[in-house]
Amino acid sequence: MVTNNLKMLVNCVLNKYYMIFEELEAAIRNGKYPPDTILPSENELAEQYNTSRETIRKALNILSQKGYIQKLRGKGSLVLDLEKLQFPISGLVSFKELADKMGHSSVTIIERFLNTQPSSLLQKEMQLKKEDSIWEVFRVREINQERIILDKDYIVQKYVPGLTEEICRNSIFDYIEKELNLKISFAKKEFTVEEPTEEDYNLLDLEGFHSIVVVKNYIYFENATLFQFTESRHRPDKFRFVDFARRNEA
Amino acid sequence: MVTNNLKMLVNCVLNKYYMIFEELEAAIRNGKYPPDTILPSENELAEQYNTSRETIRKALNILSQKGYIQKLRGKGSLVLDLEKLQFPISGLVSFKELADKMGHSSVTIIERFLNTQPSSLLQKEMQLKKEDSIWEVFRVREINQERIILDKDYIVQKYVPGLTEEICRNSIFDYIEKELNLKISFAKKEFTVEEPTEEDYNLLDLEGFHSIVVVKNYIYFENATLFQFTESRHRPDKFRFVDFARRNEA
DNA sequence: AAGTGGTCTAGACCACAGC
DNA sequence: CTGTGGTCTAGACCACTTC
């Protein structure tokens, strides 16, 4: 607990450009900088935040990548309309974080929680040895009394020790980042549409649906080790993925 | 034609950091820097390319965002396995560019090409006036003799004049960027799954399929004007979207 | 101790908008 | 012409990994 607070303190002090990004993001979200207006210039911001222009530019670049602003040379940084671009909750976000943001009342039901050896398929997909044991966690997400999503997580035990059912009922990402102090860094995601399996029909409310949206996630730590594979199976009517993309991400 | 070549020449000369990114990308793709090896250090690269370290870092950051490398502090930049992370063709890419990259033999059939007034729905979605006329282009993408994708494009005429059927048979993006010299900058994308419409059944080979993947694209120029709305309707069995995401894009 | 990437700075020159 | 963002530089200090 103490170490957590310490960590948060350090995080607050560290990374000037990221703090500035967060402040500007909040200011845009709460309407201090409304859509279709121009932010203060980079030089002005550098003065305001008592920093150099390059540091301001790092903060602005994050805003730009996330779709908050569009830079117009010779003019300034235009605030984009978040309503129109509708919260691109892309990136690498857990269900818990998403549900919190959306203000949904959601229930998580643990359908399976066990420690086992990986199947040969999983060994190949995660490049594991036979001996490596894994946590196998199946969770059903219920929204408005309907079973909408089935999350099948496979987590390498040696990297994420001490997992419990209680943790899975809340947020595995929270546990990894806040308790174990490990840094989740990147993921490869793959979206496909498949026929529902017997398992899908048993665990989800699929009356009248003939397909299921499958999102496979390969999730890596900062040191580039693959620690988790997640297969997320969504009822198609409730699935919606919004992304913001730049043509030349620079 | 002459202006085009001039422009390309300028583009080749400009942007040192982007050129370095492209060289490194090519070097990784062609195996000069194999997976699980470490790139030359930032200082070494700065010397090699006769530039400053910050410029090298900009190039490396693009590689990192696109999933080519993972930076490890104290160690170096690790080359990630592209096979494992399988060409994340995300971002903002046209069908033509994608088909070219994959080496697919694809055919594009123009089902509709006309200049018209926007429907009231489209007026709202694209924030147009009644008077603004638009190009309405429906294209079916055929792969291996099967009609897989229906692309419905709505393009604001005043921003993209002179469109022809011939251009649509090739690449509209090419025309906009190379002929009109306009810069496509960013897009909001939205993925959903829907019931096929009568139109889908008429224009695509959908025997035995009960759903369709809908990708809506709102595409903007560099000056933040919305010039194109595209609805891309995919047969579910052939749809696959791969993305690379970083948790804190910095 | 040496080398690595991560951050930050102060200054320079450029291309572009707008007056 | 002035102010804007876009690029590039040279140098500094830090935290981390490795020996």
JSON list of C-alpha atoms (C1' of nucleotides) in Angstrom, two decimals, chain B residues 15-17 50-55 58 73-75, chain D residues 6-18:
[
{"chain": "B", "resi": 15, "resn": "ASN", "atom": "CA", "xyz": [12.28, 14.83, -43.44]},
{"chain": "B", "resi": 16, "resn": "LYS", "atom": "CA", "xyz": [15.49, 13.23, -42.43]},
{"chain": "B", "resi": 17, "resn": "TYR", "atom": "CA", "xyz": [13.93, 11.30, -39.55]},
{"chain": "B", "resi": 50, "resn": "ASN", "atom": "CA", "xyz": [25.43, 11.71, -39.66]},
{"chain": "B", "resi": 51, "resn": "THR", "atom": "CA", "xyz": [22.71, 13.27, -37.59]},
{"chain": "B", "resi": 52, "resn": "SER", "atom": "CA", "xyz": [21.79, 14.00, -34.00]},
{"chain": "B", "resi": 53, "resn": "ARG", "atom": "CA", "xyz": [20.49, 11.53, -31.49]},
{"chain": "B", "resi": 54, "resn": "GLU", "atom": "CA", "xyz": [17.06, 13.18, -31.21]},
{"chain": "B", "resi": 55, "resn": "THR", "atom": "CA", "xyz": [16.52, 12.72, -34.93]},
{"chain": "B", "resi": 58, "resn": "LYS", "atom": "CA", "xyz": [12.17, 10.17, -33.83]},
{"chain": "B", "resi": 73, "resn": "ARG", "atom": "CA", "xyz": [16.36, 0.85, -21.43]},
{"chain": "B", "resi": 74, "resn": "GLY", "atom": "CA", "xyz": [19.92, 0.08, -20.60]},
{"chain": "B", "resi": 75, "resn": "LYS", "atom": "CA", "xyz": [19.99, -2.52, -23.38]},
{"chain": "D", "resi": 6, "resn": "DG", "atom": "C1'", "xyz": [8.05, 21.38, -38.44]},
{"chain": "D", "resi": 7, "resn": "DT", "atom": "C1'", "xyz": [12.68, 20.02, -38.20]},
{"chain": "D", "resi": 8, "resn": "DC", "atom": "C1'", "xyz": [17.28, 19.57, -36.50]},
{"chain": "D", "resi": 9, "resn": "DT", "atom": "C1'", "xyz": [21.17, 20.20, -33.40]},
{"chain": "D", "resi": 10, "resn": "DA", "atom": "C1'", "xyz": [24.51, 19.66, -29.40]},
{"chain": "D", "resi": 11, "resn": "DG", "atom": "C1'", "xyz": [24.69, 19.01, -25.01]},
{"chain": "D", "resi": 12, "resn": "DA", "atom": "C1'", "xyz": [23.20, 17.79, -20.43]},
{"chain": "D", "resi": 13, "resn": "DC", "atom": "C1'", "xyz": [21.59, 14.78, -16.68]},
{"chain": "D", "resi": 14, "resn": "DC", "atom": "C1'", "xyz": [19.09, 10.66, -15.29]},
{"chain": "D", "resi": 15, "resn": "DA", "atom": "C1'", "xyz": [17.90, 5.50, -14.57]},
{"chain": "D", "resi": 16, "resn": "DC", "atom": "C1'", "xyz": [18.89, 1.28, -15.96]},
{"chain": "D", "resi": 17, "resn": "DT", "atom": "C1'", "xyz": [21.73, -2.92, -17.55]},
{"chain": "D", "resi": 18, "resn": "DT", "atom": "C1'", "xyz": [25.92, -5.16, -17.91]}
]
